Short mmCIF file of C-alpha atoms in Angstrom, two decimals:
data_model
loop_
_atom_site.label_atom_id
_atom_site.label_comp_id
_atom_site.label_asym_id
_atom_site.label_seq_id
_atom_site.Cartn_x
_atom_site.Cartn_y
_atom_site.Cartn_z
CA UNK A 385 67.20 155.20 138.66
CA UNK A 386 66.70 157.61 135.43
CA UNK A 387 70.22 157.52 134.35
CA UNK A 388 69.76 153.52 134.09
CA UNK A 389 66.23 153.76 132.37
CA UNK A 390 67.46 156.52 129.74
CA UNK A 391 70.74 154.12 129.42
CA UNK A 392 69.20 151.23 129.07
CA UNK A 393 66.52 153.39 126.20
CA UNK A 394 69.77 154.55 124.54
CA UNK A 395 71.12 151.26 124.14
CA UNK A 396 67.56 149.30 122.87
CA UNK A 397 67.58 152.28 119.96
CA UNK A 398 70.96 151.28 119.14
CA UNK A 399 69.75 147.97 119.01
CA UNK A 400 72.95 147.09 120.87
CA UNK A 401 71.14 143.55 122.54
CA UNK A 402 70.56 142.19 118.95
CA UNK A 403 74.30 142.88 117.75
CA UNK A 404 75.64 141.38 120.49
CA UNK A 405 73.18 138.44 120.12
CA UNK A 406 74.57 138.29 116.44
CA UNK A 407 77.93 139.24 117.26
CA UNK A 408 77.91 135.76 119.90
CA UNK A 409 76.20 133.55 116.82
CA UNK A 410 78.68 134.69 113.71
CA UNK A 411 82.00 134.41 116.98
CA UNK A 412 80.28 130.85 117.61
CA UNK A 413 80.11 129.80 113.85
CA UNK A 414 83.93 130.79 113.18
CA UNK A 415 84.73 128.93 116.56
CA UNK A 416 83.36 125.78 114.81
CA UNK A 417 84.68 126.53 111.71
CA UNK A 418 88.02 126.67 113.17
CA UNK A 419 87.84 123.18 115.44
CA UNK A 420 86.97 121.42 112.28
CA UNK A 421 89.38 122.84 110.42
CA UNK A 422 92.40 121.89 113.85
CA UNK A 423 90.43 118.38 113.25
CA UNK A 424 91.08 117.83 109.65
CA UNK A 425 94.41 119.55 109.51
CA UNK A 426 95.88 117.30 112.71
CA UNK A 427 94.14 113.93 111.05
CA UNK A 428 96.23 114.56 108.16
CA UNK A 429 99.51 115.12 110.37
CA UNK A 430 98.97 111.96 112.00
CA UNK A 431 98.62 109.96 108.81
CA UNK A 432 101.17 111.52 107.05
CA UNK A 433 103.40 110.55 110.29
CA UNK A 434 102.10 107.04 109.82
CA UNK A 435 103.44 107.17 106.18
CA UNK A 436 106.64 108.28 107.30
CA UNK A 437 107.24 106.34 110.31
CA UNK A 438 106.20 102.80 108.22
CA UNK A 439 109.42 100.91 107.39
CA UNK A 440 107.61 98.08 106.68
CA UNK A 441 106.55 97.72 102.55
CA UNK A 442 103.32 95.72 103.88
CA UNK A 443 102.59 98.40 106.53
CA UNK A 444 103.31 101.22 104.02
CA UNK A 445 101.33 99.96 101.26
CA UNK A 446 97.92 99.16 104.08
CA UNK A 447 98.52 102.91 104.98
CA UNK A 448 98.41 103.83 101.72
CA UNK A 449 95.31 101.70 101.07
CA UNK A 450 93.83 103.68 104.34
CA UNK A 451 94.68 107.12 102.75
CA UNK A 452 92.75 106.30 99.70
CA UNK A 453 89.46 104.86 101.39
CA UNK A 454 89.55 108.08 103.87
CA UNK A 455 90.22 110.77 101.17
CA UNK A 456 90.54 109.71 97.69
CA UNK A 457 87.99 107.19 96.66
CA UNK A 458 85.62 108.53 99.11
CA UNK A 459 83.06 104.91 98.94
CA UNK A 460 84.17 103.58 95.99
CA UNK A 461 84.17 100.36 95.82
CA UNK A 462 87.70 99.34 93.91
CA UNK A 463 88.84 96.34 94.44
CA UNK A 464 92.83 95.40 93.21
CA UNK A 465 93.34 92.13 92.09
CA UNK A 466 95.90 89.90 94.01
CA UNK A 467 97.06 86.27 94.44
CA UNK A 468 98.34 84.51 97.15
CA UNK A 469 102.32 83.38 96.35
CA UNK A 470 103.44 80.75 98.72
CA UNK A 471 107.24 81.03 99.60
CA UNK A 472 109.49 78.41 101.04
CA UNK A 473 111.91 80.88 103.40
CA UNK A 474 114.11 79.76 106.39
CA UNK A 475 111.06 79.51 108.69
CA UNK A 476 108.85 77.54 106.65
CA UNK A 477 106.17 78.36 103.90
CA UNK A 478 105.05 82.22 103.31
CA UNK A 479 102.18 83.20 102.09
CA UNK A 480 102.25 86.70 100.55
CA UNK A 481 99.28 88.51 98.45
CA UNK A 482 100.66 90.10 95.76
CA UNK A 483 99.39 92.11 92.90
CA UNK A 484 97.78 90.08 90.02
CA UNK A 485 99.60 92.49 87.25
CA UNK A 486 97.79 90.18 84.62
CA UNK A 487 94.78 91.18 85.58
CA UNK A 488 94.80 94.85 86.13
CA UNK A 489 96.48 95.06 82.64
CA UNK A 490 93.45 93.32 81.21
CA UNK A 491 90.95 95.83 83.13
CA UNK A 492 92.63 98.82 81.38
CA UNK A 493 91.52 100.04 78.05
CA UNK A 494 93.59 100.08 75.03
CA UNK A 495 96.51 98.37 76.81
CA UNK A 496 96.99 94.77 74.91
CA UNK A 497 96.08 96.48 71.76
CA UNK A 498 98.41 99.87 71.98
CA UNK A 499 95.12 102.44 70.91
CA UNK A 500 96.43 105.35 72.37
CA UNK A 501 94.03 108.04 70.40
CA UNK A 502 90.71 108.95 72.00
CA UNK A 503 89.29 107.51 68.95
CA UNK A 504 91.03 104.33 69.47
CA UNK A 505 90.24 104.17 73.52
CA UNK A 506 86.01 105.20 72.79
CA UNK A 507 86.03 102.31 70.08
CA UNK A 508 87.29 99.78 72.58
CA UNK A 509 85.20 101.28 75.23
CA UNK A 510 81.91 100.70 73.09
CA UNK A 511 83.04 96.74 72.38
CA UNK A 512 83.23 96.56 76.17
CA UNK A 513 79.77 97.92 76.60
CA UNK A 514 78.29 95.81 74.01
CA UNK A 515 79.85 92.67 75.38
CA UNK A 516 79.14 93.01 78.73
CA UNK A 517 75.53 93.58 77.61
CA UNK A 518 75.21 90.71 75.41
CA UNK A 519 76.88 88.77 78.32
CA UNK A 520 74.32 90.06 80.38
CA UNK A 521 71.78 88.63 77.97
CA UNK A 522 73.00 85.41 77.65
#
């Protein structure tokens, strides 16, 4: 009766429905906050187990490749040279994709000509640009 109308007055000065209300939203946010958090944190356990587990140099090096599209490169589009080398083993011919050193050494700056200065490196960067634009011309 009274005792629950003068209660139930008390409590809507306190505003005590509208903490709880944001009490339940701010509990909610931290609750999601958290799962993503358990998501992220047990994605990385299972790839670092991957890493461990893999024996294999092909399987190792594909996980590795993995790691860096999921977290480092992040849509990137880099793409590492290779070329096929065709191996005569016990079992017949091989064919194994390995790294075309050649040609990553030719896609770095200042390598073949030993410019190790940032002077050196932005010169050489500029004769890119301008060839690759006159290419572009042409």
């Amino acid at each position: 009766g009274l005792h629950e109308k003068l209660e139930e007055c008390n409590r809507s000065l306190r505003m005590e429905h509208i903490k709880d209300v944001a009490f339940r939203a701010l509990d909610e946010t931290r609750r999601k906050a958290e799962e993503q958090q358990r998501k992220e944190a047990e994605k990385l356990r299972r790839l670092r187990e991957q890493a461990k587990n893999a024996q294999d140099p092909k399987r190792r090096v594909a996980l590795r490749l993995q790691q860096c599209r999921e977290f480092g490169l992040s849509g990137e589009d880099v793409q590492v040279p290779t070329r096929p080398i065709v191996q005569n083993s016990g079992y017949g011919k091989e064919r194994v994709e390995v790294v075309d050193v050649l040609a990553m050494q030719s896609r770095c700056l200042g390598f073949r000509v030993g410019g190790s200065t940032v002077k050196a490196l932005k010169e050489e960067a500029l004769v890119a640009e301008r060839s690759k634009k006159w290419a572009a011309r042409v």
